[in-house]
PDB file of C-alpha atoms in Angstrom:
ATOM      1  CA  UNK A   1      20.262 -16.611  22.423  1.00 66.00           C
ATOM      2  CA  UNK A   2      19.265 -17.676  19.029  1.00 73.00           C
ATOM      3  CA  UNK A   3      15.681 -17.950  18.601  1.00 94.00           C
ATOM      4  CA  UNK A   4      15.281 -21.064  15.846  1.00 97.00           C
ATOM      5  CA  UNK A   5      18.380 -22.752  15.709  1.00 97.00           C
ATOM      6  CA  UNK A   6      19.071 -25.512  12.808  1.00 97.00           C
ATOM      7  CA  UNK A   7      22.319 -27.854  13.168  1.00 97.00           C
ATOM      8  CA  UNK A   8      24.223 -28.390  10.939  1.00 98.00           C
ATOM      9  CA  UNK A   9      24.499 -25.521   9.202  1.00 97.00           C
ATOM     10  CA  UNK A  10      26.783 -26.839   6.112  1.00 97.00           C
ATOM     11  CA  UNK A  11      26.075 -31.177   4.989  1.00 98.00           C
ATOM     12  CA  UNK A  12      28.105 -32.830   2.228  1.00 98.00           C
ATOM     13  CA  UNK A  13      27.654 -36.037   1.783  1.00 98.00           C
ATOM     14  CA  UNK A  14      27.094 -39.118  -0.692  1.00 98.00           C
ATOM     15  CA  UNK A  15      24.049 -39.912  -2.880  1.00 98.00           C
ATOM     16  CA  UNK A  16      22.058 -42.680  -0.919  1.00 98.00           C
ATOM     17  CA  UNK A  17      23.082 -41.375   2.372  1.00 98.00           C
ATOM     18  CA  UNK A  18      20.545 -40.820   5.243  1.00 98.00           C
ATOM     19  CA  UNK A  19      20.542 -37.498   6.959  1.00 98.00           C
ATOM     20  CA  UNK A  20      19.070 -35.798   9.543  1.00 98.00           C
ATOM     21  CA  UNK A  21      18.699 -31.922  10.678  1.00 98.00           C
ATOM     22  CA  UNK A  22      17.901 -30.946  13.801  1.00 98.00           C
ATOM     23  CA  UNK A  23      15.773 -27.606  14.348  1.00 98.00           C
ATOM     24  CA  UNK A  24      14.832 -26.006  17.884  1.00 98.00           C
ATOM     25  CA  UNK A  25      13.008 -22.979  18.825  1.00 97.00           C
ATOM     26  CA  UNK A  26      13.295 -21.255  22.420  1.00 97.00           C
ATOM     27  CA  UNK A  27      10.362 -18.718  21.367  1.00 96.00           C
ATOM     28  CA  UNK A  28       7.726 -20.747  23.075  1.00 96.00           C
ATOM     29  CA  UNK A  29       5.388 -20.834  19.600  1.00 96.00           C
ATOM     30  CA  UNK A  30       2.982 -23.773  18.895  1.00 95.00           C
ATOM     31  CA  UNK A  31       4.012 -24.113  14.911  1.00 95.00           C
ATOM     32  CA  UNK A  32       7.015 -25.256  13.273  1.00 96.00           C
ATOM     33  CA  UNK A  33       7.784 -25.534   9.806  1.00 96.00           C
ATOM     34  CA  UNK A  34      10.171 -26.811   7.043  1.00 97.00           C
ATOM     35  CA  UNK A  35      10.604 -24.710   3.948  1.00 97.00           C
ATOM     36  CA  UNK A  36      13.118 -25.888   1.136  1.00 97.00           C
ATOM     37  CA  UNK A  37      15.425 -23.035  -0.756  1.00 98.00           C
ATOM     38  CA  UNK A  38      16.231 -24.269  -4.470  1.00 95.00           C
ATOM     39  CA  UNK A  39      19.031 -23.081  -6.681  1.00 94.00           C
ATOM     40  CA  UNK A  40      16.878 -20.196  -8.069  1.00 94.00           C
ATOM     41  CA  UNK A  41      15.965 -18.516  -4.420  1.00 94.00           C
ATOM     42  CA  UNK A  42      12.643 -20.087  -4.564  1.00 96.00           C
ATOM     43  CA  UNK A  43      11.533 -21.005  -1.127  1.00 97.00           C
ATOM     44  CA  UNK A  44       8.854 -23.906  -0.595  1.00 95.00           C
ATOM     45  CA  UNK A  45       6.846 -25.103   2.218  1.00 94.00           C
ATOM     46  CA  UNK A  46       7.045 -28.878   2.824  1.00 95.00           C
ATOM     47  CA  UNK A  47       6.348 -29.566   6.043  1.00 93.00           C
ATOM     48  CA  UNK A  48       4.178 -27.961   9.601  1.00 92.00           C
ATOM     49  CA  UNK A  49       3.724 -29.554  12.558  1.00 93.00           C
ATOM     50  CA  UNK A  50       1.526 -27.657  15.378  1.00 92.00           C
ATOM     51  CA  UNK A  51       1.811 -28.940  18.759  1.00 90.00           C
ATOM     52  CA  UNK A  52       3.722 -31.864  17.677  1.00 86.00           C
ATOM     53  CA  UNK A  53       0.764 -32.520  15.025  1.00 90.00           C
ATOM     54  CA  UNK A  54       1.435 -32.343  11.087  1.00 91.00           C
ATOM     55  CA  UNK A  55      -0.588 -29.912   9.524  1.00 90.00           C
ATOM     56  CA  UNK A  56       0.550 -29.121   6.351  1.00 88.00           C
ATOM     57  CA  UNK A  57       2.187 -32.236   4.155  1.00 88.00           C
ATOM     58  CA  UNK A  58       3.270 -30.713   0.793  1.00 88.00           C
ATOM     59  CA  UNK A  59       4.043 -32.719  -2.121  1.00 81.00           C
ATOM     60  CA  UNK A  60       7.868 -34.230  -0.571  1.00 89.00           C
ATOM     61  CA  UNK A  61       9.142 -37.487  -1.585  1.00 91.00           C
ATOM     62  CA  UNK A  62       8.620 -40.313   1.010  1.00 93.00           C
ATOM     63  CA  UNK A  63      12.441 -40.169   1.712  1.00 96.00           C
ATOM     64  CA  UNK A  64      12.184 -36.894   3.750  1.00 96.00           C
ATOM     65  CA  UNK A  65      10.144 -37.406   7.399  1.00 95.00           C
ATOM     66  CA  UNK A  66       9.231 -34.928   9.505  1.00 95.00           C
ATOM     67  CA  UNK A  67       9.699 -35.648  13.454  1.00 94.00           C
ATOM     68  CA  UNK A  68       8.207 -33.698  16.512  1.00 94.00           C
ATOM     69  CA  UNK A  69       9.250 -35.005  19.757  1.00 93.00           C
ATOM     70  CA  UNK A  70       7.834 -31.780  21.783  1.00 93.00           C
ATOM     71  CA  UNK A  71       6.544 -28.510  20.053  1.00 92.00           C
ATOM     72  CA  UNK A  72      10.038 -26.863  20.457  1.00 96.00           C
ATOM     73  CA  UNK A  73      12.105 -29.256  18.236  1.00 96.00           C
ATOM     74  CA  UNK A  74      11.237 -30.669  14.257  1.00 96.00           C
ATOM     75  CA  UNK A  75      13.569 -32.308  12.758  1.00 97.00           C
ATOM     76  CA  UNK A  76      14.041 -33.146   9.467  1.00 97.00           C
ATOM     77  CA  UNK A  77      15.109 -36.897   8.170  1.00 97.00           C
ATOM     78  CA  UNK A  78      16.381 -37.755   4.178  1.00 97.00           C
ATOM     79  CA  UNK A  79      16.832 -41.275   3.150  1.00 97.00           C
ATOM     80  CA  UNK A  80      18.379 -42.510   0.151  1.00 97.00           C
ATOM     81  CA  UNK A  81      19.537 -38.973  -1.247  1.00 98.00           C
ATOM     82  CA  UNK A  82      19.871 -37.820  -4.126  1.00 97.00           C
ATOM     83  CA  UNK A  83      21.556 -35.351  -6.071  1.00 97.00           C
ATOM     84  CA  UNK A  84      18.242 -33.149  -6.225  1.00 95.00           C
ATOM     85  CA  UNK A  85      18.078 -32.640  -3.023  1.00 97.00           C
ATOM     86  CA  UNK A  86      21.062 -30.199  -2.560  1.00 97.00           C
ATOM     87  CA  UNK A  87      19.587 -27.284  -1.806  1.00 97.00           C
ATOM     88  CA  UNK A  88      19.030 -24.711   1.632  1.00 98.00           C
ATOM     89  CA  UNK A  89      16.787 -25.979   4.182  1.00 98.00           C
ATOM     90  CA  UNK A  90      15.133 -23.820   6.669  1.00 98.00           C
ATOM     91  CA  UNK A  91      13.621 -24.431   9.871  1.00 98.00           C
ATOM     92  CA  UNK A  92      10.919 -21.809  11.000  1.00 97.00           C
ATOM     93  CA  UNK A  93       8.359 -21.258  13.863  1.00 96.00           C
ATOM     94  CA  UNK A  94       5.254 -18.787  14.762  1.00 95.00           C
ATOM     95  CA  UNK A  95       3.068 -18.978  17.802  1.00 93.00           C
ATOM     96  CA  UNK A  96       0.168 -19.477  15.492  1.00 87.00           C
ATOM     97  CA  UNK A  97      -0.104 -21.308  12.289  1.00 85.00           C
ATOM     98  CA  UNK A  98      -0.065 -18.624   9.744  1.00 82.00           C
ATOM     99  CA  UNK A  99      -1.699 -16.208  11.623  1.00 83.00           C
ATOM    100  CA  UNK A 100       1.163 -14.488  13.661  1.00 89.00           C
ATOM    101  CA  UNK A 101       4.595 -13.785  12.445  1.00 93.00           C
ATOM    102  CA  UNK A 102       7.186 -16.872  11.593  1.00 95.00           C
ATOM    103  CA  UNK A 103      10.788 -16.394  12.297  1.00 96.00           C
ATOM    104  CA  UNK A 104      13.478 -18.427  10.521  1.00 97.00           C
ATOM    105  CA  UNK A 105      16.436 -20.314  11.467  1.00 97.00           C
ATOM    106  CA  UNK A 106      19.650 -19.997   9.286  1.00 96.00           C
ATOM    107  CA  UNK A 107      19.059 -22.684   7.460  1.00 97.00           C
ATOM    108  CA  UNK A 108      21.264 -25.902   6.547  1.00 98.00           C
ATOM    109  CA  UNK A 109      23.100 -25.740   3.027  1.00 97.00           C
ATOM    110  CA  UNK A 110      22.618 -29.718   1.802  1.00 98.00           C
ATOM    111  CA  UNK A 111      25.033 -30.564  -0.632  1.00 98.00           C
ATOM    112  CA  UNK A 112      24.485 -34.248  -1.846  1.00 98.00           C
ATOM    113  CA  UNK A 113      27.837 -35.487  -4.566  1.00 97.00           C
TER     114      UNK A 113
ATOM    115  CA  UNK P   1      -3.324 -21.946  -3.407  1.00 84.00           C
ATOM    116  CA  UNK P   2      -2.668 -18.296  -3.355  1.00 90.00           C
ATOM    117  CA  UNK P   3      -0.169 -16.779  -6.231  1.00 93.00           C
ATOM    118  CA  UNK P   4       2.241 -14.258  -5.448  1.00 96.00           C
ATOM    119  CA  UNK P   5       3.721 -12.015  -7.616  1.00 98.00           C
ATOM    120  CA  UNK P   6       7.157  -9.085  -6.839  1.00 98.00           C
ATOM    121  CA  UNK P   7       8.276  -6.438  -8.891  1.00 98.00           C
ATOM    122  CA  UNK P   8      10.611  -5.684 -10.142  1.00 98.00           C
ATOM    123  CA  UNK P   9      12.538  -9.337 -10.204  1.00 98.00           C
ATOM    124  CA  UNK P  10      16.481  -7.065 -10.502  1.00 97.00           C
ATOM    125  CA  UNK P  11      16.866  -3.724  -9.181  1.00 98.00           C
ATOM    126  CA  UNK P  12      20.419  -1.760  -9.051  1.00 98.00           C
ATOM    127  CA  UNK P  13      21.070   1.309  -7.370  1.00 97.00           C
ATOM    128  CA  UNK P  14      23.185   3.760  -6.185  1.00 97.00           C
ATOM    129  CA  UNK P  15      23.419   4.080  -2.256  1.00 98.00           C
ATOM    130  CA  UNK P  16      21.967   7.358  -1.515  1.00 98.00           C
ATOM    131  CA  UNK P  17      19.214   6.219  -4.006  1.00 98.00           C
ATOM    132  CA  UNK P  18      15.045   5.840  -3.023  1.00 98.00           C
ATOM    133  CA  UNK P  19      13.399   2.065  -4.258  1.00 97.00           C
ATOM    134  CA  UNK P  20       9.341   0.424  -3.931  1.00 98.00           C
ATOM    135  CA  UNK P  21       9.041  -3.088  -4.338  1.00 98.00           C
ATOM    136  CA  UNK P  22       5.863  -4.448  -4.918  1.00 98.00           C
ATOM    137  CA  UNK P  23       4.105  -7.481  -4.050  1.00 98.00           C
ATOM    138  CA  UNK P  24       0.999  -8.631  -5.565  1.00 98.00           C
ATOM    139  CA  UNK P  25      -1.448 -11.507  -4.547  1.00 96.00           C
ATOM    140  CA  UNK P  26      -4.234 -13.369  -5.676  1.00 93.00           C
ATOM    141  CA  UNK P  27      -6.314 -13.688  -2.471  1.00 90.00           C
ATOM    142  CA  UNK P  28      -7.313 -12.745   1.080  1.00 89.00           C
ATOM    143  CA  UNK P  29      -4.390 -13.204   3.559  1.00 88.00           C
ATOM    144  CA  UNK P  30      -4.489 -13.202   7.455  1.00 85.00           C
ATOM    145  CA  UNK P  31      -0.945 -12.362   6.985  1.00 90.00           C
ATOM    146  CA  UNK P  32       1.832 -10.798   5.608  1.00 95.00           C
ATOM    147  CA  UNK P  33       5.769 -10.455   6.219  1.00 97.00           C
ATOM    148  CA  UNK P  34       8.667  -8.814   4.214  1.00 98.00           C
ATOM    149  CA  UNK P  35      12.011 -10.672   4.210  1.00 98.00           C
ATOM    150  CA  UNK P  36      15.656  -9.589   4.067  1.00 98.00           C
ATOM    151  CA  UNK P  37      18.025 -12.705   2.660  1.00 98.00           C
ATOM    152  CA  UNK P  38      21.420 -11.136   3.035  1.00 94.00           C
ATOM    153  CA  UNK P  39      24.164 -11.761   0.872  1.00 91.00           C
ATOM    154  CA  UNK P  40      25.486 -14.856   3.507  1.00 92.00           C
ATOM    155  CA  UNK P  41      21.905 -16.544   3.331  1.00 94.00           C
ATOM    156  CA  UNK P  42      20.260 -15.387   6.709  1.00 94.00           C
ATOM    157  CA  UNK P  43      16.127 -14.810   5.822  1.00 96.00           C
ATOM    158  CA  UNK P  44      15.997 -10.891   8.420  1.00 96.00           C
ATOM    159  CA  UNK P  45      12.248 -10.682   9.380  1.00 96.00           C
ATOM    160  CA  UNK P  46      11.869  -7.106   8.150  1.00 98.00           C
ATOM    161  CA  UNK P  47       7.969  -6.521   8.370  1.00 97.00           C
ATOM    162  CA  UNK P  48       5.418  -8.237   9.708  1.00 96.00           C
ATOM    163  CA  UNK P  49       1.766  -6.252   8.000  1.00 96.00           C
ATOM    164  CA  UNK P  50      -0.834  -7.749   7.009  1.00 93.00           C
ATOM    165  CA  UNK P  51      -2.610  -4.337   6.399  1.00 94.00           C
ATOM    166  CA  UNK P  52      -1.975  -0.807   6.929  1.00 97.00           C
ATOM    167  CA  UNK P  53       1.665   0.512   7.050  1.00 98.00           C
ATOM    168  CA  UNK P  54       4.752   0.465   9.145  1.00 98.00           C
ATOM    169  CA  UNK P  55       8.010   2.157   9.536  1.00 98.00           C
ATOM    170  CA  UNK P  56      11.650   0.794  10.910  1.00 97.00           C
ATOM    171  CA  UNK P  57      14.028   3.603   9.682  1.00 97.00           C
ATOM    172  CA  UNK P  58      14.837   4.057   6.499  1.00 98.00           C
ATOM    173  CA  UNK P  59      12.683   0.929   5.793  1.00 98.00           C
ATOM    174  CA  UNK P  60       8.291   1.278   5.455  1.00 98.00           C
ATOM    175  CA  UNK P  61       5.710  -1.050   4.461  1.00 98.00           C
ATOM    176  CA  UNK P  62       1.592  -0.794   3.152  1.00 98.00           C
ATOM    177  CA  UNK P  63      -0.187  -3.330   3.054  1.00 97.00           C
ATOM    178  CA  UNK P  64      -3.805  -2.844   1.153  1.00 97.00           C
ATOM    179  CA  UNK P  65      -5.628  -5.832   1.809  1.00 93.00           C
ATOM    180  CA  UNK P  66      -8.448  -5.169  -0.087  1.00 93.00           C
ATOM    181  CA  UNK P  67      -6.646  -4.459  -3.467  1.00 96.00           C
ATOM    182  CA  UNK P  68      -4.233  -7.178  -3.007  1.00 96.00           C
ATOM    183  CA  UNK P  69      -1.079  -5.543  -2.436  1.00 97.00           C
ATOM    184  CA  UNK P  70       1.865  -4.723  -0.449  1.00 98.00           C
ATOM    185  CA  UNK P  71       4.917  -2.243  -0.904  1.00 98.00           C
ATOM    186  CA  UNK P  72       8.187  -1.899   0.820  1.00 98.00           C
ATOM    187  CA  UNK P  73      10.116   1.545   0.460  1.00 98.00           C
ATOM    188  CA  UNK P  74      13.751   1.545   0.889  1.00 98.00           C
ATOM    189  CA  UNK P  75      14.663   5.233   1.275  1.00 98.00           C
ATOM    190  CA  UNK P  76      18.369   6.717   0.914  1.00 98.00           C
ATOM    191  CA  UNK P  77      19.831   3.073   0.529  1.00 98.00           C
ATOM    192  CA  UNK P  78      23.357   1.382   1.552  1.00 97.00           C
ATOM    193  CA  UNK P  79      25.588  -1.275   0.641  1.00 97.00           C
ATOM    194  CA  UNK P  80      24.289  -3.286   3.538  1.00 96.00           C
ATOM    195  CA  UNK P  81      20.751  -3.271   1.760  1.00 97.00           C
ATOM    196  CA  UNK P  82      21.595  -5.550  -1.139  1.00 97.00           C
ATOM    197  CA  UNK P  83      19.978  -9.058  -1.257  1.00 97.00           C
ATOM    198  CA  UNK P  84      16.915 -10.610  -2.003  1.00 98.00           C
ATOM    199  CA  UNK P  85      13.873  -9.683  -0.733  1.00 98.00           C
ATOM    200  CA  UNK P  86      11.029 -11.838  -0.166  1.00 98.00           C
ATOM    201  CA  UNK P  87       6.913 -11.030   0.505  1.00 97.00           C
ATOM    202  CA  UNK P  88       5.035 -13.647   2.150  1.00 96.00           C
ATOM    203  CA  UNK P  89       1.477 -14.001   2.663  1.00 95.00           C
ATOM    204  CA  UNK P  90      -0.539 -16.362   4.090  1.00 91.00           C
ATOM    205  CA  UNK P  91      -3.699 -17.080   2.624  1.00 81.00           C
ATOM    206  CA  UNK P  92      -7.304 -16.287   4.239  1.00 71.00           C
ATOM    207  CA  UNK P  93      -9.203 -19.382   5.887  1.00 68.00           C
ATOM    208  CA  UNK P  94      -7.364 -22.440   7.360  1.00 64.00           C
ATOM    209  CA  UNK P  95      -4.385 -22.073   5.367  1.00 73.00           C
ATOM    210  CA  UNK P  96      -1.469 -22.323   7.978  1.00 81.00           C
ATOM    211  CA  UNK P  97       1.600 -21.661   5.306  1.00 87.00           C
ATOM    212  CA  UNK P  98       3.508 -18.547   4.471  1.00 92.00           C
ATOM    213  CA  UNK P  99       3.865 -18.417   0.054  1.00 94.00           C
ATOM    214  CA  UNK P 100       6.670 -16.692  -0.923  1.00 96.00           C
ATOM    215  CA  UNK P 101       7.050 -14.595  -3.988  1.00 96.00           C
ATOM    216  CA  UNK P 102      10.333 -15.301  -5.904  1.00 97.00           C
ATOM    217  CA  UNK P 103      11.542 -12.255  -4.561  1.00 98.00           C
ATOM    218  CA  UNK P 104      13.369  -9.115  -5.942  1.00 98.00           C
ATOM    219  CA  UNK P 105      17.590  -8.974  -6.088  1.00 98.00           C
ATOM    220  CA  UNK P 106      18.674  -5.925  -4.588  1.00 98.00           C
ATOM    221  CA  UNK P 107      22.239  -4.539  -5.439  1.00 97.00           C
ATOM    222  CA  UNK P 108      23.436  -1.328  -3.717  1.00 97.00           C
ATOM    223  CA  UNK P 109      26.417  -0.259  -5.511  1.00 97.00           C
ATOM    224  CA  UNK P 110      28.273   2.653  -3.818  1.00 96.00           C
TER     225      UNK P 110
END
């Protein structure tokens, strides 16, 4: 059983496309998060919801929305893309926000051409 | 927000071979985890210490809170340990996000 779960794992697709990825966790935790991965390893909080509540709302471009329908899924939904936006996305969760320890999905390669 | 800092960014070894990687940061944290990205992309949660120190095999971690630091010891390496790895620390007070450091490359030759 995997713990935090992203689909898809690999997305190609067209500048201007929307897309969505879908993250679930089967851990029971209150927090979920979105980190991005750029082309240099860096990795980059942009979104947290806790208890289907957003807590942390980093500097993102309006085109990406966050969506909690319970605490165990957050998905992630990118309008209009663009070629900056390739990069790895990864979907983690911890029972409490930043206080206990936050296990990651295996994130979704976004390739935008 | 709080900085984070790893040393050394590249580090190449021989398997058989001892390594420390550092982690310095610039405030208080209520937490702090060592990551694993393996060569196929997969973030391994390898420590989760936000102070004193902890061992899984050939792997150990210190945190010292109060100075600001963590190390991870890798002790008689392998192949398998090559990769990037990450410290993450969450800052003290109501901040709910792990900050990663830009991590150190790992490469285990044998």
């Amino acid at each position: 059983d995997t713990a935090v779960s992203q689909t898809p794992k690999y997305l190609v697709t067209q500048m201007g496309n929307d897309k969505s990825i879908k993250c679930e966790q089967n851990l029971g935790h209150d927090t979920m998060y979105w980190y991005k991965q750029d082309s240099k390893k860096f990795l980059k909080i942009m979104f947290s919801y806790n208890n289907k509540e957003l807590i942390i709302n980093e500097t993102v471009p309006n085109r990406f929305s966050p969506k909690s329908p319970d605490k165990a899924h957050l998905n992630l939904h990118i309008n209009s893309l663009e070629l900056g936006d390739s990069a790895v996305y990864f979907c983690a969760s911890s029972q409490v926000a930043g206080k206990t320890e936050a296990f990651f999905g295996q994130g979704t390669r976004l390739t935008v051409v | 927000g709080i900085q984070v800092e790893q040393s050394p960014p590249d580090l190449i070894l021989q398997e058989g071979a001892n390594s420390t990687l550092r982690c310095n940061f610039s405030d208080s944290v209520n937490n702090l985890q060592w990551f694993h990205q393996n060569p196929w992309g997969q973030l391994i949660n390898l420590f989760y210490i936000p102070s004193g120190t902890k061992q899984n095999g050939r792997l150990s971690a210190t945190t010292v809170a109060t100075e600001r630091y963590s190390l991870l010891y890798i002790s008689s390496s392998q192949t398998t340990d090559s990769g990037v790895y990450f410290c993450a620390p969450t800052g003290g007070g109501s901040n709910y996000k792990l900050t990663f450091g830009k991590g150190t490359l790992l490469t285990v030759n044998p």
